[in-house]
Amino acid sequence: MDFNLSKEHLELQAKAKEFTETVLFPHEMECEENDGISRETHQKIIDATLAWGFNAPNHSKEDGGQGFSIFEQTILNEQLGKATGAIWDALWYPSYPMRFATQAQKEEYLIPTCQGKRRDAYAITEADAGSDPTQCMTRADKVEGGWKINGEKWFVTIGDIADYILVHAHVDGDSTKPTVFFVEKNLPGVELKRTPLYTHHFAFKHPEYIFNDVIVGEDKILGEIGQGYDMTKDWFVEARLGIAARCVGGAIRAAEEANKFAAERIQFGQPINNFQAIEFMLADMGVEIMAAKSMLYRLSWEIDQTSDRKLNHAKAAALKLYCSEMVGRVCDKAVQILGGRGYMREQAVERLWRDTRVDRIWEGTSEIQRVIISGQIKKRGLDIYTGW
């Protein structure tokens, strides 16, 4: 058994670290002070992403992506997670379910998205359909030549810059027929309802959209009628792994900032890292990160080895739960170590503390992850999580 990273993995890690520090870090305060980044900054990051070979890591080279394995994506995402303001989202991951697209759909949507010429958003959440997507009220009804979509979607992340949306709707209003449709944002009936403000100052927004008698063609169905939940689960696995990796990266940066400050900050005639209260906080941070990173790397490798959708979904839930809660604890300690400085927006630890709070909410709350985990324990036994 060998836990060492290969030469190629170490090179990817170093490259991703350099990209994050040289391309993303310089725009953190622009994002913080302006609640987003300018079009010019966004285009600059797009150009850099293409030049560095980090565009669409999750899709095949045949479709214009980089064809990274899950483990390679984890190595990349860990470094990206060190950047505040979710500037990492300027580096795009086209929605996983587009792997199920027809060749014509790939040529219209996936390939240009992988190339940075288009951008997608995924719309599933609604006012009354969050943790329970079966309560989705958005519906698609058959009409001559296609489908008529009506409904409202919330938290459409990147919806402000996307030019098309993957809309999760129930055919005929039937929750047993969840289906995903390609919807161009410029179609008649697609309306931006509002763009709420959030605790964080992310590079891109999470607007709400209304779909009022929006007509799309028969060729706009992604996959098959009724396949929506299965594709969404695949998307959740990828999204939750990405969140977990970025949480580990964010925790590492917060801990490094706190450790550096504690070594340099002099109080009562000595560095504050000489005081046991600070020593113990740093010790706890290091152990938590070590445990999370070990879990992250192991499960990323395991998920690469199997196509068992339910097993991967179960393991991704555990990983997302632990890493998202871990980063909250680590960032809180980092803020405490920096004291008043830790509460200043100009400090990375403050922004990480605020940014990472959403990781316990989006792509499935901590409580939903526990529901998934406990359900799998009942079905498969504890060995699914405690075995090797």
mmCIF file of C-alpha atoms in Angstrom:
data_model
loop_
_atom_site.group_PDB
_atom_site.id
_atom_site.type_symbol
_atom_site.label_atom_id
_atom_site.label_comp_id
_atom_site.label_asym_id
_atom_site.label_seq_id
_atom_site.Cartn_x
_atom_site.Cartn_y
_atom_site.Cartn_z
ATOM 1 C CA MET A 1 0.000 0.000 0.000
ATOM 2 C CA ASP A 2 1.515 3.321 -1.108
ATOM 3 C CA PHE A 3 0.075 6.655 0.002
ATOM 4 C CA ASN A 4 2.641 8.786 -1.800
ATOM 5 C CA LEU A 5 1.511 11.076 -4.591
ATOM 6 C CA SER A 6 2.982 10.202 -7.972
ATOM 7 C CA LYS A 7 5.374 12.540 -9.749
ATOM 8 C CA GLU A 8 2.512 13.626 -12.013
ATOM 9 C CA HIS A 9 0.229 14.322 -9.053
ATOM 10 C CA LEU A 10 2.913 16.364 -7.308
ATOM 11 C CA GLU A 11 3.451 18.374 -10.486
ATOM 12 C CA LEU A 12 -0.296 19.011 -10.762
ATOM 13 C CA GLN A 13 -0.417 20.058 -7.106
ATOM 14 C CA ALA A 14 2.434 22.536 -7.576
ATOM 15 C CA LYS A 15 0.920 23.886 -10.788
ATOM 16 C CA ALA A 16 -2.516 24.335 -9.184
ATOM 17 C CA LYS A 17 -0.940 26.092 -6.201
ATOM 18 C CA GLU A 18 0.951 28.494 -8.451
ATOM 19 C CA PHE A 19 -2.185 29.166 -10.518
ATOM 20 C CA THR A 20 -4.233 29.945 -7.423
ATOM 21 C CA GLU A 21 -1.628 32.237 -5.901
ATOM 22 C CA THR A 22 -0.660 34.107 -9.084
ATOM 23 C CA VAL A 23 -3.948 34.208 -11.015
ATOM 24 C CA LEU A 24 -6.682 34.190 -8.342
ATOM 25 C CA PHE A 25 -5.228 35.727 -5.166
ATOM 26 C CA PRO A 26 -4.565 39.154 -6.765
ATOM 27 C CA HIS A 27 -8.316 39.647 -7.352
ATOM 28 C CA GLU A 28 -9.565 38.699 -3.889
ATOM 29 C CA MET A 29 -10.011 42.229 -2.566
ATOM 30 C CA GLU A 30 -11.601 43.423 -5.810
ATOM 31 C CA CYS A 31 -14.192 40.704 -5.309
ATOM 32 C CA GLU A 32 -14.655 41.534 -1.616
ATOM 33 C CA GLU A 33 -14.994 45.288 -2.059
ATOM 34 C CA ASN A 34 -17.211 45.155 -5.152
ATOM 35 C CA ASP A 35 -19.276 42.059 -4.305
ATOM 36 C CA GLY A 36 -17.969 40.394 -7.437
ATOM 37 C CA ILE A 37 -15.391 40.737 -10.172
ATOM 38 C CA SER A 38 -15.482 42.871 -13.299
ATOM 39 C CA ARG A 39 -15.985 41.484 -16.793
ATOM 40 C CA GLU A 40 -12.382 42.377 -17.524
ATOM 41 C CA THR A 41 -11.122 40.408 -14.538
ATOM 42 C CA HIS A 42 -13.364 37.489 -15.418
ATOM 43 C CA GLN A 43 -12.048 37.414 -18.988
ATOM 44 C CA LYS A 44 -8.486 37.630 -17.714
ATOM 45 C CA ILE A 45 -9.076 34.551 -15.541
ATOM 46 C CA ILE A 46 -10.769 32.715 -18.430
ATOM 47 C CA ASP A 47 -7.747 33.378 -20.639
ATOM 48 C CA ALA A 48 -5.370 32.243 -17.903
ATOM 49 C CA THR A 49 -7.420 29.115 -17.237
ATOM 50 C CA LEU A 50 -7.183 28.127 -20.895
ATOM 51 C CA ALA A 51 -3.477 28.917 -21.007
ATOM 52 C CA TRP A 52 -2.768 26.846 -17.887
ATOM 53 C CA GLY A 53 -4.876 23.921 -19.108
ATOM 54 C CA PHE A 54 -7.436 23.968 -16.294
ATOM 55 C CA ASN A 55 -10.606 24.468 -18.342
ATOM 56 C CA ALA A 56 -13.389 21.902 -17.827
ATOM 57 C CA PRO A 57 -11.276 19.445 -15.798
ATOM 58 C CA ASN A 58 -14.314 17.185 -15.327
ATOM 59 C CA HIS A 59 -15.014 16.517 -19.003
ATOM 60 C CA SER A 60 -13.163 14.487 -21.592
ATOM 61 C CA LYS A 61 -10.592 15.870 -23.967
ATOM 62 C CA GLU A 62 -12.817 14.706 -26.817
ATOM 63 C CA ASP A 63 -15.437 17.177 -25.596
ATOM 64 C CA GLY A 64 -12.936 19.994 -25.099
ATOM 65 C CA GLY A 65 -12.127 19.409 -21.433
ATOM 66 C CA GLN A 66 -9.033 18.181 -19.625
ATOM 67 C CA GLY A 67 -10.211 14.670 -18.749
ATOM 68 C CA PHE A 68 -9.030 14.815 -15.143
ATOM 69 C CA SER A 69 -9.778 11.865 -12.887
ATOM 70 C CA ILE A 70 -11.728 12.508 -9.677
ATOM 71 C CA PHE A 71 -8.449 12.325 -7.757
ATOM 72 C CA GLU A 72 -6.808 14.862 -10.059
ATOM 73 C CA GLN A 73 -9.817 17.159 -9.687
ATOM 74 C CA THR A 74 -9.437 16.860 -5.925
ATOM 75 C CA ILE A 75 -5.797 17.932 -6.085
ATOM 76 C CA LEU A 76 -6.791 20.948 -8.180
ATOM 77 C CA ASN A 77 -9.833 21.894 -6.092
ATOM 78 C CA GLU A 78 -7.885 21.738 -2.846
ATOM 79 C CA GLN A 79 -5.609 24.503 -4.088
ATOM 80 C CA LEU A 80 -8.449 26.525 -5.609
ATOM 81 C CA GLY A 81 -10.256 26.458 -2.268
ATOM 82 C CA LYS A 82 -7.552 28.645 -0.757
ATOM 83 C CA ALA A 83 -8.864 31.614 -2.759
ATOM 84 C CA THR A 84 -11.560 33.731 -1.144
ATOM 85 C CA GLY A 85 -14.696 35.089 -2.784
ATOM 86 C CA ALA A 86 -15.210 31.842 -4.705
ATOM 87 C CA ILE A 87 -13.011 33.274 -7.443
ATOM 88 C CA TRP A 88 -12.281 29.630 -8.205
ATOM 89 C CA ASP A 89 -15.684 29.594 -9.920
ATOM 90 C CA ALA A 90 -14.217 31.623 -12.762
ATOM 91 C CA LEU A 91 -12.490 28.341 -13.582
ATOM 92 C CA TRP A 92 -15.421 26.413 -14.958
ATOM 93 C CA TYR A 93 -16.696 22.886 -14.428
ATOM 94 C CA PRO A 94 -19.510 22.301 -16.966
ATOM 95 C CA SER A 95 -22.373 20.428 -15.304
ATOM 96 C CA TYR A 96 -21.615 16.730 -14.977
ATOM 97 C CA PRO A 97 -24.965 15.559 -16.456
ATOM 98 C CA MET A 98 -23.979 16.984 -19.839
ATOM 99 C CA ARG A 99 -21.987 13.785 -20.282
ATOM 100 C CA PHE A 100 -25.368 12.262 -21.124
ATOM 101 C CA ALA A 101 -25.951 14.753 -23.945
ATOM 102 C CA THR A 102 -26.440 13.697 -27.545
ATOM 103 C CA GLN A 103 -23.658 14.534 -29.963
ATOM 104 C CA ALA A 104 -25.720 17.414 -31.348
ATOM 105 C CA GLN A 105 -26.262 18.758 -27.825
ATOM 106 C CA LYS A 106 -22.571 18.410 -27.064
ATOM 107 C CA GLU A 107 -21.679 20.435 -30.133
ATOM 108 C CA GLU A 108 -24.201 23.143 -29.235
ATOM 109 C CA TYR A 109 -23.614 23.280 -25.488
ATOM 110 C CA LEU A 110 -20.940 21.108 -23.898
ATOM 111 C CA ILE A 111 -18.003 21.578 -26.262
ATOM 112 C CA PRO A 112 -18.203 25.404 -26.455
ATOM 113 C CA THR A 113 -18.715 25.479 -22.680
ATOM 114 C CA CYS A 114 -15.580 23.410 -22.154
ATOM 115 C CA GLN A 115 -13.757 25.821 -24.450
ATOM 116 C CA GLY A 116 -14.837 28.828 -22.376
ATOM 117 C CA LYS A 117 -17.119 30.210 -25.089
ATOM 118 C CA ARG A 118 -20.357 29.482 -23.218
ATOM 119 C CA ARG A 119 -21.356 29.024 -19.568
ATOM 120 C CA ASP A 120 -24.047 26.871 -18.001
ATOM 121 C CA ALA A 121 -25.987 27.108 -14.744
ATOM 122 C CA TYR A 122 -27.879 24.288 -13.026
ATOM 123 C CA ALA A 123 -31.366 25.099 -11.713
ATOM 124 C CA ILE A 124 -33.036 22.640 -9.353
ATOM 125 C CA THR A 125 -33.848 24.470 -6.081
ATOM 126 C CA GLU A 126 -37.175 26.234 -5.571
ATOM 127 C CA ALA A 127 -38.882 28.144 -2.771
ATOM 128 C CA ASP A 128 -40.511 24.928 -1.522
ATOM 129 C CA ALA A 129 -38.117 22.389 -3.028
ATOM 130 C CA GLY A 130 -34.721 22.415 -1.377
ATOM 131 C CA SER A 131 -33.677 19.298 0.486
ATOM 132 C CA ASP A 132 -36.699 17.535 -1.016
ATOM 133 C CA PRO A 133 -36.528 18.038 -4.802
ATOM 134 C CA THR A 134 -39.666 15.922 -5.315
ATOM 135 C CA GLN A 135 -41.600 19.029 -4.260
ATOM 136 C CA CYS A 136 -40.409 20.790 -7.398
ATOM 137 C CA MET A 137 -43.311 22.741 -8.916
ATOM 138 C CA THR A 138 -41.591 23.619 -12.189
ATOM 139 C CA ARG A 139 -43.306 21.582 -14.864
ATOM 140 C CA ALA A 140 -42.858 20.771 -18.527
ATOM 141 C CA ASP A 141 -45.893 20.029 -20.677
ATOM 142 C CA LYS A 142 -45.839 18.593 -24.180
ATOM 143 C CA VAL A 143 -46.823 20.998 -26.921
ATOM 144 C CA GLU A 144 -46.564 20.830 -30.675
ATOM 145 C CA GLY A 145 -42.890 20.631 -31.594
ATOM 146 C CA GLY A 146 -41.534 20.571 -28.069
ATOM 147 C CA TRP A 147 -42.189 21.450 -24.442
ATOM 148 C CA LYS A 148 -43.661 24.348 -22.470
ATOM 149 C CA ILE A 149 -41.894 25.064 -19.181
ATOM 150 C CA ASN A 150 -43.432 26.974 -16.274
ATOM 151 C CA GLY A 151 -41.984 27.532 -12.834
ATOM 152 C CA GLU A 152 -39.546 29.426 -10.665
ATOM 153 C CA LYS A 153 -36.009 28.542 -9.596
ATOM 154 C CA TRP A 154 -33.964 29.862 -6.680
ATOM 155 C CA PHE A 155 -30.221 29.959 -5.994
ATOM 156 C CA VAL A 156 -29.241 29.554 -9.647
ATOM 157 C CA THR A 157 -25.513 29.797 -8.993
ATOM 158 C CA ILE A 158 -23.608 31.541 -11.801
ATOM 159 C CA GLY A 159 -27.003 32.413 -13.272
ATOM 160 C CA ASP A 160 -25.819 35.978 -13.758
ATOM 161 C CA ILE A 161 -23.100 35.048 -16.254
ATOM 162 C CA ALA A 162 -24.470 31.816 -17.744
ATOM 163 C CA ASP A 163 -26.059 32.061 -21.171
ATOM 164 C CA TYR A 164 -28.093 28.865 -20.780
ATOM 165 C CA ILE A 165 -29.603 26.994 -17.852
ATOM 166 C CA LEU A 166 -30.126 23.300 -17.196
ATOM 167 C CA VAL A 167 -33.634 23.355 -15.739
ATOM 168 C CA HIS A 168 -34.945 20.490 -13.600
ATOM 169 C CA ALA A 169 -38.693 20.113 -14.220
ATOM 170 C CA HIS A 170 -41.416 17.522 -13.730
ATOM 171 C CA VAL A 171 -43.012 16.367 -16.964
ATOM 172 C CA ASP A 172 -46.803 16.812 -16.744
ATOM 173 C CA GLY A 173 -46.265 17.933 -13.153
ATOM 174 C CA ASP A 174 -45.505 14.306 -12.243
ATOM 175 C CA SER A 175 -42.737 13.925 -9.635
ATOM 176 C CA THR A 176 -41.946 10.468 -11.040
ATOM 177 C CA LYS A 177 -40.885 12.126 -14.308
ATOM 178 C CA PRO A 178 -38.075 14.485 -13.276
ATOM 179 C CA THR A 179 -36.366 15.710 -16.420
ATOM 180 C CA VAL A 180 -33.598 18.161 -17.271
ATOM 181 C CA PHE A 181 -33.990 20.630 -20.139
ATOM 182 C CA PHE A 182 -31.545 22.945 -21.897
ATOM 183 C CA VAL A 183 -33.034 26.447 -21.710
ATOM 184 C CA GLU A 184 -31.423 29.446 -23.378
ATOM 185 C CA LYS A 185 -31.590 32.509 -21.139
ATOM 186 C CA ASN A 186 -32.651 34.762 -24.004
ATOM 187 C CA LEU A 187 -35.805 32.775 -24.796
ATOM 188 C CA PRO A 188 -39.171 34.548 -24.449
ATOM 189 C CA GLY A 189 -40.598 33.879 -21.000
ATOM 190 C CA VAL A 190 -37.268 33.537 -19.178
ATOM 191 C CA GLU A 191 -37.266 36.310 -16.597
ATOM 192 C CA LEU A 192 -34.705 37.320 -13.998
ATOM 193 C CA LYS A 193 -36.822 37.782 -10.879
ATOM 194 C CA ARG A 194 -34.183 39.139 -8.496
ATOM 195 C CA THR A 195 -30.588 38.755 -7.386
ATOM 196 C CA PRO A 196 -30.477 38.450 -3.579
ATOM 197 C CA LEU A 197 -27.522 39.555 -1.489
ATOM 198 C CA TYR A 198 -25.785 36.966 0.663
ATOM 199 C CA THR A 199 -23.381 36.789 3.591
ATOM 200 C CA HIS A 200 -20.454 36.183 1.267
ATOM 201 C CA HIS A 201 -19.119 38.399 -1.518
ATOM 202 C CA PHE A 202 -18.680 35.805 -4.227
ATOM 203 C CA ALA A 203 -17.370 36.434 -7.713
ATOM 204 C CA PHE A 204 -20.731 35.481 -9.213
ATOM 205 C CA LYS A 205 -24.357 35.613 -8.105
ATOM 206 C CA HIS A 206 -27.194 33.238 -7.211
ATOM 207 C CA PRO A 207 -30.241 34.829 -8.899
ATOM 208 C CA GLU A 208 -33.844 33.662 -9.050
ATOM 209 C CA TYR A 209 -35.488 32.961 -12.408
ATOM 210 C CA ILE A 210 -39.087 32.692 -13.556
ATOM 211 C CA PHE A 211 -40.015 30.503 -16.538
ATOM 212 C CA ASN A 212 -43.330 31.610 -17.975
ATOM 213 C CA ASP A 213 -44.583 29.507 -20.905
ATOM 214 C CA VAL A 214 -41.026 29.001 -22.140
ATOM 215 C CA ILE A 215 -41.048 26.877 -25.294
ATOM 216 C CA VAL A 216 -38.119 24.568 -26.001
ATOM 217 C CA GLY A 217 -37.703 21.959 -28.702
ATOM 218 C CA GLU A 218 -37.904 18.196 -28.336
ATOM 219 C CA ASP A 219 -34.138 18.120 -28.756
ATOM 220 C CA LYS A 220 -33.623 20.120 -25.557
ATOM 221 C CA ILE A 221 -34.190 17.184 -23.204
ATOM 222 C CA LEU A 222 -30.938 16.101 -21.558
ATOM 223 C CA GLY A 223 -30.862 12.331 -21.258
ATOM 224 C CA GLU A 224 -34.330 10.829 -21.008
ATOM 225 C CA ILE A 225 -37.662 11.737 -19.458
ATOM 226 C CA GLY A 226 -37.618 10.662 -15.817
ATOM 227 C CA GLN A 227 -33.823 10.547 -15.591
ATOM 228 C CA GLY A 228 -33.475 13.883 -13.825
ATOM 229 C CA TYR A 229 -32.889 12.650 -10.282
ATOM 230 C CA ASP A 230 -30.272 10.105 -11.306
ATOM 231 C CA MET A 231 -28.332 12.728 -13.238
ATOM 232 C CA THR A 232 -28.691 15.167 -10.362
ATOM 233 C CA LYS A 233 -27.258 12.571 -7.971
ATOM 234 C CA ASP A 234 -24.235 12.211 -10.249
ATOM 235 C CA TRP A 235 -23.889 15.993 -10.215
ATOM 236 C CA PHE A 236 -24.157 16.003 -6.416
ATOM 237 C CA VAL A 237 -21.325 13.476 -6.099
ATOM 238 C CA GLU A 238 -19.016 15.649 -8.168
ATOM 239 C CA ALA A 239 -20.177 18.877 -6.508
ATOM 240 C CA ARG A 240 -19.815 17.490 -2.980
ATOM 241 C CA LEU A 241 -16.327 16.188 -3.698
ATOM 242 C CA GLY A 242 -15.383 19.615 -5.022
ATOM 243 C CA ILE A 243 -16.772 21.313 -1.929
ATOM 244 C CA ALA A 244 -14.895 18.918 0.349
ATOM 245 C CA ALA A 245 -11.611 19.532 -1.459
ATOM 246 C CA ARG A 246 -12.032 23.307 -1.395
ATOM 247 C CA CYS A 247 -12.912 23.137 2.314
ATOM 248 C CA VAL A 248 -9.630 21.359 2.975
ATOM 249 C CA GLY A 249 -7.762 23.988 0.965
ATOM 250 C CA GLY A 250 -9.526 26.836 2.742
ATOM 251 C CA ALA A 251 -8.787 25.291 6.127
ATOM 252 C CA ILE A 252 -5.109 24.916 5.253
ATOM 253 C CA ARG A 253 -4.805 28.569 4.272
ATOM 254 C CA ALA A 254 -6.643 29.721 7.410
ATOM 255 C CA ALA A 255 -4.411 27.564 9.602
ATOM 256 C CA GLU A 256 -1.262 28.794 7.858
ATOM 257 C CA GLU A 257 -2.313 32.420 8.330
ATOM 258 C CA ALA A 258 -3.072 31.805 12.013
ATOM 259 C CA ASN A 259 0.173 29.919 12.586
ATOM 260 C CA LYS A 260 2.230 32.690 10.986
ATOM 261 C CA PHE A 261 0.458 35.375 12.990
ATOM 262 C CA ALA A 262 0.851 33.470 16.259
ATOM 263 C CA ALA A 263 4.597 33.149 15.692
ATOM 264 C CA GLU A 264 5.022 36.873 14.984
ATOM 265 C CA ARG A 265 2.536 38.437 17.387
ATOM 266 C CA ILE A 266 4.275 39.495 20.610
ATOM 267 C CA GLN A 267 2.240 39.909 23.792
ATOM 268 C CA PHE A 268 3.495 39.880 27.372
ATOM 269 C CA GLY A 269 7.024 39.785 26.013
ATOM 270 C CA GLN A 270 6.742 36.636 23.916
ATOM 271 C CA PRO A 271 5.095 35.198 20.779
ATOM 272 C CA ILE A 272 1.523 34.200 21.497
ATOM 273 C CA ASN A 273 2.194 30.706 20.151
ATOM 274 C CA ASN A 274 4.038 30.117 23.421
ATOM 275 C CA PHE A 275 0.727 30.259 25.272
ATOM 276 C CA GLN A 276 -0.973 26.922 25.727
ATOM 277 C CA ALA A 277 -4.386 28.244 24.681
ATOM 278 C CA ILE A 278 -2.985 29.155 21.257
ATOM 279 C CA GLU A 279 -0.848 26.014 21.048
ATOM 280 C CA PHE A 280 -3.868 23.807 21.608
ATOM 281 C CA MET A 281 -5.958 25.625 18.997
ATOM 282 C CA LEU A 282 -3.215 25.215 16.399
ATOM 283 C CA ALA A 283 -2.803 21.568 17.365
ATOM 284 C CA ASP A 284 -6.521 20.915 16.950
ATOM 285 C CA MET A 285 -6.531 22.695 13.583
ATOM 286 C CA GLY A 286 -3.649 20.591 12.317
ATOM 287 C CA VAL A 287 -5.225 17.320 13.410
ATOM 288 C CA GLU A 288 -8.616 18.188 11.917
ATOM 289 C CA ILE A 289 -7.066 19.102 8.582
ATOM 290 C CA MET A 290 -4.941 15.958 8.597
ATOM 291 C CA ALA A 291 -7.999 13.771 9.188
ATOM 292 C CA ALA A 292 -10.090 15.559 6.555
ATOM 293 C CA LYS A 293 -7.348 15.455 3.932
ATOM 294 C CA SER A 294 -6.742 11.745 4.533
ATOM 295 C CA MET A 295 -10.456 11.067 4.107
ATOM 296 C CA LEU A 296 -10.629 13.313 1.036
ATOM 297 C CA TYR A 297 -7.755 11.633 -0.785
ATOM 298 C CA ARG A 298 -8.856 8.116 0.095
ATOM 299 C CA LEU A 299 -12.465 8.569 -1.020
ATOM 300 C CA SER A 300 -11.496 10.478 -4.164
ATOM 301 C CA TRP A 301 -9.289 7.548 -5.126
ATOM 302 C CA GLU A 302 -12.010 5.009 -4.261
ATOM 303 C CA ILE A 303 -14.673 6.824 -6.281
ATOM 304 C CA ASP A 304 -12.338 6.750 -9.281
ATOM 305 C CA GLN A 305 -12.303 2.941 -9.022
ATOM 306 C CA THR A 306 -16.065 2.296 -9.173
ATOM 307 C CA SER A 307 -19.123 3.360 -11.133
ATOM 308 C CA ASP A 308 -21.514 2.313 -8.344
ATOM 309 C CA ARG A 309 -23.712 5.422 -8.289
ATOM 310 C CA LYS A 310 -25.316 4.733 -4.900
ATOM 311 C CA LEU A 311 -22.038 3.826 -3.208
ATOM 312 C CA ASN A 312 -20.338 6.948 -4.538
ATOM 313 C CA HIS A 313 -23.289 9.075 -3.441
ATOM 314 C CA ALA A 314 -23.073 7.588 0.063
ATOM 315 C CA LYS A 315 -19.344 8.209 0.407
ATOM 316 C CA ALA A 316 -19.512 11.712 -1.035
ATOM 317 C CA ALA A 317 -22.131 12.560 1.608
ATOM 318 C CA ALA A 318 -19.773 11.550 4.432
ATOM 319 C CA LEU A 319 -16.899 13.474 2.909
ATOM 320 C CA LYS A 320 -18.901 16.638 2.339
ATOM 321 C CA LEU A 321 -20.336 16.492 5.861
ATOM 322 C CA TYR A 322 -16.993 16.138 7.613
ATOM 323 C CA CYS A 323 -14.974 18.574 5.521
ATOM 324 C CA SER A 324 -17.597 21.337 5.521
ATOM 325 C CA GLU A 325 -17.970 21.178 9.303
ATOM 326 C CA MET A 326 -14.209 20.892 9.791
ATOM 327 C CA VAL A 327 -13.456 24.076 7.859
ATOM 328 C CA GLY A 328 -15.960 25.981 9.978
ATOM 329 C CA ARG A 329 -14.181 24.948 13.161
ATOM 330 C CA VAL A 330 -10.727 25.664 11.762
ATOM 331 C CA CYS A 331 -11.646 29.090 10.386
ATOM 332 C CA ASP A 332 -13.338 30.053 13.640
ATOM 333 C CA LYS A 333 -10.156 29.219 15.561
ATOM 334 C CA ALA A 334 -8.086 31.164 13.028
ATOM 335 C CA VAL A 335 -10.254 34.248 13.529
ATOM 336 C CA GLN A 336 -9.887 33.851 17.294
ATOM 337 C CA ILE A 337 -6.103 33.612 17.103
ATOM 338 C CA LEU A 338 -5.883 36.791 15.026
ATOM 339 C CA GLY A 339 -8.198 38.554 17.479
ATOM 340 C CA GLY A 340 -9.493 41.912 16.245
ATOM 341 C CA ARG A 341 -7.487 41.571 13.054
ATOM 342 C CA GLY A 342 -9.284 38.310 12.373
ATOM 343 C CA TYR A 343 -12.557 40.217 12.176
ATOM 344 C CA MET A 344 -11.303 42.580 9.474
ATOM 345 C CA ARG A 345 -12.478 41.936 5.926
ATOM 346 C CA GLU A 346 -8.989 42.607 4.603
ATOM 347 C CA GLN A 347 -7.825 39.428 6.316
ATOM 348 C CA ALA A 348 -8.087 36.147 4.421
ATOM 349 C CA VAL A 349 -9.151 34.290 7.573
ATOM 350 C CA GLU A 350 -12.198 36.534 7.971
ATOM 351 C CA ARG A 351 -13.249 36.005 4.378
ATOM 352 C CA LEU A 352 -12.687 32.248 4.580
ATOM 353 C CA TRP A 353 -14.665 32.110 7.845
ATOM 354 C CA ARG A 354 -17.575 33.848 6.112
ATOM 355 C CA ASP A 355 -17.246 32.192 2.698
ATOM 356 C CA THR A 356 -17.163 28.630 3.970
ATOM 357 C CA ARG A 357 -20.319 28.903 6.086
ATOM 358 C CA VAL A 358 -22.398 28.102 3.006
ATOM 359 C CA ASP A 359 -20.585 24.787 2.555
ATOM 360 C CA ARG A 360 -22.743 23.306 5.302
ATOM 361 C CA ILE A 361 -25.832 24.348 3.342
ATOM 362 C CA TRP A 362 -25.511 24.151 -0.423
ATOM 363 C CA GLU A 363 -25.436 20.916 -2.432
ATOM 364 C CA GLY A 364 -27.165 19.276 0.540
ATOM 365 C CA THR A 365 -27.211 20.502 4.133
ATOM 366 C CA SER A 366 -25.257 18.741 6.864
ATOM 367 C CA GLU A 367 -28.544 17.304 8.060
ATOM 368 C CA ILE A 368 -29.331 15.830 4.637
ATOM 369 C CA GLN A 369 -25.853 14.282 4.505
ATOM 370 C CA ARG A 370 -26.580 12.616 7.849
ATOM 371 C CA VAL A 371 -29.895 11.318 6.494
ATOM 372 C CA ILE A 372 -28.044 9.776 3.530
ATOM 373 C CA ILE A 373 -25.321 8.314 5.753
ATOM 374 C CA SER A 374 -27.700 6.825 8.317
ATOM 375 C CA GLY A 375 -29.845 5.360 5.538
ATOM 376 C CA GLN A 376 -26.835 3.671 3.990
ATOM 377 C CA ILE A 377 -25.780 2.262 7.373
ATOM 378 C CA LYS A 378 -29.221 0.686 7.734
ATOM 379 C CA LYS A 379 -29.034 -0.823 4.251
ATOM 380 C CA ARG A 380 -25.366 -1.822 4.037
ATOM 381 C CA GLY A 381 -24.093 -1.806 7.612
ATOM 382 C CA LEU A 382 -21.418 0.322 9.241
ATOM 383 C CA ASP A 383 -18.749 -1.341 7.134
ATOM 384 C CA ILE A 384 -19.577 1.013 4.274
ATOM 385 C CA TYR A 385 -17.885 3.736 6.324
ATOM 386 C CA THR A 386 -15.655 1.855 8.769
ATOM 387 C CA GLY A 387 -14.347 -0.855 6.443
ATOM 388 C CA TRP A 388 -11.333 -0.699 4.159
#
